[in-house]
mmCIF file of N, CA and C in Angstrom:
data_model
loop_
_atom_site.group_PDB
_atom_site.id
_atom_site.type_symbol
_atom_site.label_atom_id
_atom_site.label_comp_id
_atom_site.label_asym_id
_atom_site.label_seq_id
_atom_site.Cartn_x
_atom_site.Cartn_y
_atom_site.Cartn_z
ATOM 1 N N MET A 175 0.658 -1.000 -0.075
ATOM 2 C CA MET A 175 0.128 0.097 -0.001
ATOM 3 C C MET A 175 1.213 1.297 0.197
ATOM 4 N N ASN A 176 0.630 2.101 -0.645
ATOM 5 C CA ASN A 176 1.640 3.402 -0.918
ATOM 6 C C ASN A 176 0.779 4.520 0.244
ATOM 7 N N LYS A 177 1.677 5.404 0.264
ATOM 8 C CA LYS A 177 1.304 6.709 1.160
ATOM 9 C C LYS A 177 0.103 7.072 1.205
ATOM 10 N N SER A 178 -0.241 7.412 0.052
ATOM 11 C CA SER A 178 -1.736 8.337 -0.451
ATOM 12 C C SER A 178 -2.800 7.340 -0.161
ATOM 13 N N ASN A 179 -2.738 5.861 -0.002
ATOM 14 C CA ASN A 179 -3.923 5.053 0.305
ATOM 15 C C ASN A 179 -3.973 4.931 1.901
ATOM 16 N N GLN A 180 -2.703 5.263 2.294
ATOM 17 C CA GLN A 180 -2.710 4.995 3.779
ATOM 18 C C GLN A 180 -3.683 6.289 4.710
ATOM 19 N N SER A 181 -4.395 5.621 5.817
ATOM 20 C CA SER A 181 -5.160 6.847 6.422
ATOM 21 C C SER A 181 -4.118 7.583 6.980
ATOM 22 N N ARG A 182 -4.228 9.117 7.494
ATOM 23 C CA ARG A 182 -3.177 10.028 8.148
ATOM 24 C C ARG A 182 -3.894 9.838 9.565
ATOM 25 N N MET A 183 -3.132 10.141 10.399
ATOM 26 C CA MET A 183 -3.264 10.254 11.556
ATOM 27 C C MET A 183 -3.958 11.766 11.937
ATOM 28 N N VAL A 184 -4.761 11.974 12.735
ATOM 29 C CA VAL A 184 -5.674 13.111 13.056
ATOM 30 C C VAL A 184 -5.374 13.405 14.324
ATOM 31 N N MET A 185 -5.357 14.896 14.541
ATOM 32 C CA MET A 185 -5.434 15.183 15.851
ATOM 33 C C MET A 185 -6.112 16.496 15.932
ATOM 34 N N GLY A 186 -7.102 16.650 16.862
ATOM 35 C CA GLY A 186 -8.088 17.677 17.121
ATOM 36 C C GLY A 186 -7.239 19.074 17.957
ATOM 37 N N VAL A 187 -7.180 20.200 17.502
ATOM 38 C CA VAL A 187 -6.714 21.462 17.742
ATOM 39 C C VAL A 187 -7.711 22.055 18.479
ATOM 40 N N ALA A 188 -7.301 22.554 19.563
ATOM 41 C CA ALA A 188 -8.402 23.827 20.177
ATOM 42 C C ALA A 188 -7.869 24.896 19.315
ATOM 43 N N ILE A 189 -9.267 25.674 18.754
ATOM 44 C CA ILE A 189 -9.265 27.133 18.174
ATOM 45 C C ILE A 189 -10.108 28.064 19.359
ATOM 46 N N TYR A 190 -9.477 28.939 19.619
ATOM 47 C CA TYR A 190 -10.168 30.004 20.577
ATOM 48 C C TYR A 190 -10.647 31.115 19.836
ATOM 49 N N LEU A 191 -11.556 31.729 20.002
ATOM 50 C CA LEU A 191 -12.185 32.651 19.442
ATOM 51 C C LEU A 191 -11.481 34.284 19.756
ATOM 52 N N PRO A 192 -11.224 35.167 19.135
ATOM 53 C CA PRO A 192 -10.176 36.195 19.473
ATOM 54 C C PRO A 192 -10.849 37.042 20.589
ATOM 55 N N HIS A 193 -12.281 37.012 20.242
ATOM 56 C CA HIS A 193 -13.412 37.995 21.019
ATOM 57 C C HIS A 193 -13.276 37.280 22.449
ATOM 58 N N GLN A 194 -13.111 36.098 22.642
ATOM 59 C CA GLN A 194 -13.047 35.569 23.931
ATOM 60 C C GLN A 194 -11.984 35.081 24.527
ATOM 61 N N TRP A 195 -10.734 35.521 23.761
ATOM 62 C CA TRP A 195 -9.615 35.462 24.704
ATOM 63 C C TRP A 195 -9.473 35.824 26.065
ATOM 64 N N ASP A 196 -9.938 36.915 25.981
ATOM 65 C CA ASP A 196 -9.556 37.152 27.870
ATOM 66 C C ASP A 196 -10.513 36.576 28.432
ATOM 67 N N ARG A 197 -11.607 36.260 28.142
ATOM 68 C CA ARG A 197 -12.450 35.678 28.853
ATOM 69 C C ARG A 197 -11.790 34.133 29.270
ATOM 70 N N PHE A 198 -11.324 33.532 28.377
ATOM 71 C CA PHE A 198 -10.729 32.215 28.233
ATOM 72 C C PHE A 198 -9.541 32.296 29.274
ATOM 73 N N LEU A 199 -8.441 33.218 29.095
ATOM 74 C CA LEU A 199 -7.348 33.256 30.185
ATOM 75 C C LEU A 199 -7.881 33.708 31.415
ATOM 76 N N ALA A 200 -9.131 34.292 31.570
ATOM 77 C CA ALA A 200 -9.612 34.965 33.086
ATOM 78 C C ALA A 200 -9.858 33.540 33.723
ATOM 79 N N THR A 201 -10.391 32.424 32.950
ATOM 80 C CA THR A 201 -10.955 31.195 33.871
ATOM 81 C C THR A 201 -9.921 30.229 33.626
ATOM 82 N N ALA A 202 -8.773 30.137 32.965
ATOM 83 C CA ALA A 202 -7.837 29.143 32.597
ATOM 84 C C ALA A 202 -6.901 29.136 33.992
ATOM 85 N N LYS A 203 -7.167 27.872 34.797
ATOM 86 C CA LYS A 203 -6.294 27.764 35.926
ATOM 87 C C LYS A 203 -4.952 27.400 35.621
ATOM 88 N N ASP A 204 -4.254 27.179 34.247
ATOM 89 C CA ASP A 204 -2.888 27.373 33.692
ATOM 90 C C ASP A 204 -2.395 28.083 33.166
ATOM 91 N N ARG A 205 -3.088 29.530 33.216
ATOM 92 C CA ARG A 205 -2.850 30.899 32.797
ATOM 93 C C ARG A 205 -1.426 30.994 32.260
ATOM 94 N N ASP A 206 -0.619 30.676 33.383
ATOM 95 C CA ASP A 206 0.995 30.887 33.397
ATOM 96 C C ASP A 206 1.598 30.002 32.207
ATOM 97 N N LYS A 207 1.068 29.132 31.899
ATOM 98 C CA LYS A 207 1.495 28.247 30.475
ATOM 99 C C LYS A 207 0.999 28.641 29.292
ATOM 100 N N LEU A 208 0.072 29.970 29.285
ATOM 101 C CA LEU A 208 -0.394 30.074 27.859
ATOM 102 C C LEU A 208 -0.077 31.766 27.838
ATOM 103 N N GLU A 209 -0.159 31.762 26.443
ATOM 104 C CA GLU A 209 0.406 33.125 25.545
ATOM 105 C C GLU A 209 -0.537 34.108 26.239
ATOM 106 N N GLY A 210 0.051 35.618 26.133
ATOM 107 C CA GLY A 210 -0.662 36.560 26.668
ATOM 108 C C GLY A 210 -1.268 37.209 25.685
ATOM 109 N N THR A 211 -1.209 36.868 24.507
ATOM 110 C CA THR A 211 -2.401 37.384 23.653
ATOM 111 C C THR A 211 -2.946 36.474 22.700
ATOM 112 N N TRP A 212 -3.971 36.474 21.936
ATOM 113 C CA TRP A 212 -4.512 35.807 21.081
ATOM 114 C C TRP A 212 -3.544 35.519 19.683
ATOM 115 N N GLU A 213 -2.944 36.982 19.438
ATOM 116 C CA GLU A 213 -1.955 36.696 18.353
ATOM 117 C C GLU A 213 -0.785 35.747 18.439
ATOM 118 N N GLU A 214 -0.248 35.848 19.820
ATOM 119 C CA GLU A 214 0.844 35.200 19.983
ATOM 120 C C GLU A 214 0.591 33.596 20.121
ATOM 121 N N TRP A 215 -0.690 33.558 20.606
ATOM 122 C CA TRP A 215 -1.231 32.000 20.491
ATOM 123 C C TRP A 215 -1.170 31.583 19.076
ATOM 124 N N ARG A 216 -1.978 32.349 18.399
ATOM 125 C CA ARG A 216 -2.080 31.826 17.053
ATOM 126 C C ARG A 216 -1.063 31.913 16.140
ATOM 127 N N ALA A 217 0.246 32.477 16.179
ATOM 128 C CA ALA A 217 1.280 32.316 15.795
ATOM 129 C C ALA A 217 1.915 31.142 16.176
ATOM 130 N N ILE A 218 1.735 30.434 17.353
ATOM 131 C CA ILE A 218 2.569 29.538 18.084
ATOM 132 C C ILE A 218 1.590 28.298 17.160
ATOM 133 N N LEU A 219 0.594 28.082 17.325
ATOM 134 C CA LEU A 219 -0.805 27.439 16.766
ATOM 135 C C LEU A 219 -0.308 27.125 15.236
ATOM 136 N N ASP A 220 0.179 28.073 14.451
ATOM 137 C CA ASP A 220 0.286 27.825 13.099
ATOM 138 C C ASP A 220 1.523 27.168 12.818
ATOM 139 N N GLU A 221 2.709 27.298 13.451
ATOM 140 C CA GLU A 221 3.877 26.896 13.370
ATOM 141 C C GLU A 221 3.662 25.043 13.912
ATOM 142 N N SER A 222 2.873 25.180 14.972
ATOM 143 C CA SER A 222 2.547 23.707 15.313
ATOM 144 C C SER A 222 1.918 22.715 14.313
ATOM 145 N N GLU A 223 0.949 23.506 13.748
ATOM 146 C CA GLU A 223 0.383 22.864 12.628
ATOM 147 C C GLU A 223 1.383 22.504 11.553
ATOM 148 N N ARG A 224 1.878 23.209 11.174
ATOM 149 C CA ARG A 224 2.939 22.847 10.133
ATOM 150 C C ARG A 224 3.996 21.819 10.479
ATOM 151 N N ASN A 225 4.364 21.912 11.653
ATOM 152 C CA ASN A 225 5.222 20.792 12.286
ATOM 153 C C ASN A 225 4.405 19.302 12.368
ATOM 154 N N MET A 226 2.996 19.444 12.644
ATOM 155 C CA MET A 226 2.349 17.986 12.875
ATOM 156 C C MET A 226 2.133 17.772 11.569
ATOM 157 N N CYS A 227 1.830 18.486 10.395
ATOM 158 C CA CYS A 227 1.707 18.083 9.138
ATOM 159 C C CYS A 227 2.797 17.480 8.303
ATOM 160 N N ALA A 228 3.959 18.002 8.897
ATOM 161 C CA ALA A 228 5.426 17.782 8.491
ATOM 162 C C ALA A 228 5.642 16.171 8.741
ATOM 163 N N ILE A 229 5.275 15.834 9.654
ATOM 164 C CA ILE A 229 5.426 14.385 10.505
ATOM 165 C C ILE A 229 3.971 13.460 10.229
ATOM 166 N N GLY A 230 3.339 14.122 9.267
ATOM 167 C CA GLY A 230 2.202 12.995 8.867
ATOM 168 C C GLY A 230 0.815 12.946 9.562
ATOM 169 N N ILE A 231 0.798 14.284 10.838
ATOM 170 C CA ILE A 231 -0.624 14.437 11.601
ATOM 171 C C ILE A 231 -1.287 15.645 10.823
ATOM 172 N N GLU A 232 -2.605 15.088 10.501
ATOM 173 C CA GLU A 232 -3.401 16.331 9.973
ATOM 174 C C GLU A 232 -4.318 16.787 11.207
ATOM 175 N N PRO A 233 -3.841 18.321 11.538
ATOM 176 C CA PRO A 233 -4.652 18.963 12.664
ATOM 177 C C PRO A 233 -5.950 19.327 12.428
ATOM 178 N N ILE A 234 -6.963 18.928 12.899
ATOM 179 C CA ILE A 234 -8.225 19.132 12.778
ATOM 180 C C ILE A 234 -8.699 20.316 13.722
ATOM 181 N N GLU A 235 -8.991 21.456 13.291
ATOM 182 C CA GLU A 235 -9.075 22.763 14.322
ATOM 183 C C GLU A 235 -10.621 22.628 14.818
ATOM 184 N N VAL A 236 -10.748 22.672 16.254
ATOM 185 C CA VAL A 236 -12.176 22.625 16.729
ATOM 186 C C VAL A 236 -12.418 23.759 17.757
ATOM 187 N N VAL A 237 -13.186 24.533 17.330
ATOM 188 C CA VAL A 237 -13.378 25.924 17.956
ATOM 189 C C VAL A 237 -14.009 25.480 19.365
ATOM 190 N N LEU A 238 -13.274 26.211 20.134
ATOM 191 C CA LEU A 238 -13.724 26.080 21.797
ATOM 192 C C LEU A 238 -14.405 27.294 22.073
ATOM 193 N N ASP A 239 -15.652 27.249 21.764
ATOM 194 C CA ASP A 239 -16.372 28.362 22.581
ATOM 195 C C ASP A 239 -16.525 28.427 23.827
ATOM 196 N N MET A 240 -16.604 29.578 24.639
ATOM 197 C CA MET A 240 -16.240 29.392 25.847
ATOM 198 C C MET A 240 -17.752 29.194 26.583
ATOM 199 N N ASP A 241 -18.800 29.650 26.161
ATOM 200 C CA ASP A 241 -20.329 29.623 26.494
ATOM 201 C C ASP A 241 -20.385 27.881 26.625
ATOM 202 N N GLU A 242 -20.108 27.190 25.503
ATOM 203 C CA GLU A 242 -20.009 25.871 25.575
ATOM 204 C C GLU A 242 -19.058 25.089 26.219
ATOM 205 N N PHE A 243 -17.915 25.725 26.513
ATOM 206 C CA PHE A 243 -16.791 24.967 27.495
ATOM 207 C C PHE A 243 -17.259 24.894 28.686
ATOM 208 N N GLU A 244 -17.720 26.128 29.090
ATOM 209 C CA GLU A 244 -17.914 26.416 30.398
ATOM 210 C C GLU A 244 -18.912 25.573 30.803
ATOM 211 N N LYS A 245 -20.014 25.502 30.125
ATOM 212 C CA LYS A 245 -21.485 24.719 30.600
ATOM 213 C C LYS A 245 -20.586 23.107 30.561
ATOM 214 N N TYR A 246 -19.847 22.742 29.261
ATOM 215 C CA TYR A 246 -19.181 21.302 29.462
ATOM 216 C C TYR A 246 -18.679 21.121 30.766
ATOM 217 N N CYS A 247 -17.790 22.299 31.205
ATOM 218 C CA CYS A 247 -16.837 22.028 32.577
ATOM 219 C C CYS A 247 -17.956 21.806 33.523
ATOM 220 N N ALA A 248 -19.247 22.687 33.876
ATOM 221 C CA ALA A 248 -20.020 23.028 34.742
ATOM 222 C C ALA A 248 -20.740 21.648 35.101
ATOM 223 N N GLU A 249 -20.825 20.858 33.817
ATOM 224 C CA GLU A 249 -21.702 19.742 34.092
ATOM 225 C C GLU A 249 -20.902 18.534 34.611
ATOM 226 N N ARG A 250 -19.614 18.717 34.404
ATOM 227 C CA ARG A 250 -18.872 17.846 34.728
ATOM 228 C C ARG A 250 -17.716 17.590 35.934
ATOM 229 N N GLY A 251 -17.862 19.091 36.542
ATOM 230 C CA GLY A 251 -17.114 19.346 37.532
ATOM 231 C C GLY A 251 -15.723 19.506 37.124
ATOM 232 N N LEU A 252 -15.477 19.993 36.042
ATOM 233 C CA LEU A 252 -14.146 20.356 35.539
ATOM 234 C C LEU A 252 -13.693 22.048 35.908
ATOM 235 N N SER A 253 -12.479 21.853 35.549
ATOM 236 C CA SER A 253 -11.853 23.506 35.336
ATOM 237 C C SER A 253 -11.296 23.458 34.191
ATOM 238 N N ASN A 254 -11.150 24.662 33.798
ATOM 239 C CA ASN A 254 -10.423 25.185 32.545
ATOM 240 C C ASN A 254 -8.819 25.439 32.863
ATOM 241 N N VAL A 255 -8.336 23.806 32.231
ATOM 242 C CA VAL A 255 -6.955 23.509 32.419
ATOM 243 C C VAL A 255 -6.901 22.752 31.030
ATOM 244 N N GLY A 256 -5.691 22.435 30.767
ATOM 245 C CA GLY A 256 -5.333 21.918 29.546
ATOM 246 C C GLY A 256 -5.737 20.442 29.176
ATOM 247 N N GLY A 257 -6.049 19.489 30.339
ATOM 248 C CA GLY A 257 -6.391 18.267 29.999
ATOM 249 C C GLY A 257 -8.063 18.225 29.785
ATOM 250 N N SER A 258 -8.936 19.344 30.614
ATOM 251 C CA SER A 258 -10.439 19.401 30.429
ATOM 252 C C SER A 258 -10.434 19.988 28.974
ATOM 253 N N ARG A 259 -9.610 20.861 28.399
ATOM 254 C CA ARG A 259 -9.621 21.468 27.144
ATOM 255 C C ARG A 259 -9.586 20.225 25.901
ATOM 256 N N ALA A 260 -8.546 19.222 26.073
ATOM 257 C CA ALA A 260 -8.156 18.375 25.402
ATOM 258 C C ALA A 260 -9.426 17.472 25.433
ATOM 259 N N GLU A 261 -9.795 17.105 26.359
ATOM 260 C CA GLU A 261 -11.034 16.079 26.676
ATOM 261 C C GLU A 261 -12.391 16.867 25.797
ATOM 262 N N TYR A 262 -12.467 18.033 25.904
ATOM 263 C CA TYR A 262 -13.649 18.528 25.310
ATOM 264 C C TYR A 262 -13.382 18.714 23.655
ATOM 265 N N VAL A 263 -12.289 18.891 23.542
ATOM 266 C CA VAL A 263 -11.803 19.111 21.964
ATOM 267 C C VAL A 263 -12.088 17.575 21.345
ATOM 268 N N ALA A 264 -11.571 16.507 22.075
ATOM 269 C CA ALA A 264 -11.645 15.299 21.776
ATOM 270 C C ALA A 264 -13.059 14.658 21.509
ATOM 271 N N GLU A 265 -14.033 15.359 22.442
ATOM 272 C CA GLU A 265 -15.349 14.738 22.323
ATOM 273 C C GLU A 265 -16.007 15.467 20.985
ATOM 274 N N ILE A 266 -15.826 16.573 21.116
ATOM 275 C CA ILE A 266 -16.432 17.432 19.912
ATOM 276 C C ILE A 266 -15.712 16.648 18.724
ATOM 277 N N LEU A 267 -14.769 16.610 18.532
ATOM 278 C CA LEU A 267 -14.051 16.031 17.119
ATOM 279 C C LEU A 267 -14.851 14.459 16.795
ATOM 280 N N GLU A 268 -15.071 13.692 17.998
ATOM 281 C CA GLU A 268 -15.469 12.460 17.635
ATOM 282 C C GLU A 268 -17.071 13.059 17.178
ATOM 283 N N LYS A 269 -17.657 13.767 17.883
ATOM 284 C CA LYS A 269 -19.120 13.883 17.383
ATOM 285 C C LYS A 269 -19.228 14.497 16.045
ATOM 286 N N GLN A 270 -18.281 15.552 15.598
ATOM 287 C CA GLN A 270 -18.095 15.737 14.268
ATOM 288 C C GLN A 270 -17.994 14.615 13.126
ATOM 289 N N THR A 271 -17.044 13.432 13.422
ATOM 290 C CA THR A 271 -16.694 12.518 12.557
ATOM 291 C C THR A 271 -17.682 11.338 12.657
ATOM 292 N N ARG A 272 -18.814 11.592 13.610
ATOM 293 C CA ARG A 272 -19.950 10.398 13.366
ATOM 294 C C ARG A 272 -20.953 10.800 12.419
ATOM 295 N N ARG A 273 -21.034 12.019 11.950
ATOM 296 C CA ARG A 273 -22.142 12.689 11.230
ATOM 297 C C ARG A 273 -21.782 12.244 9.453
#
């Protein structure tokens, strides 16, 4: 089987909305590990996505809307930390791929 016929590995990537960035940071328990501005975060994400593609991983962007994410966390007793965000993105991606 050649590479073009093989399935690519995919990875969900959280996408934050520019107008919700300050709100996101205000509730993030791991804020000290995050970029200070949306523009800084986006530049790092763009580089990360290029690196993923270079090693055969297809990044799938999943919008992390704060209204939905806060509801998700409240229903599960979770905080806004990296693990919760990753879990949320994985769940959204799974729902999208089932359609």
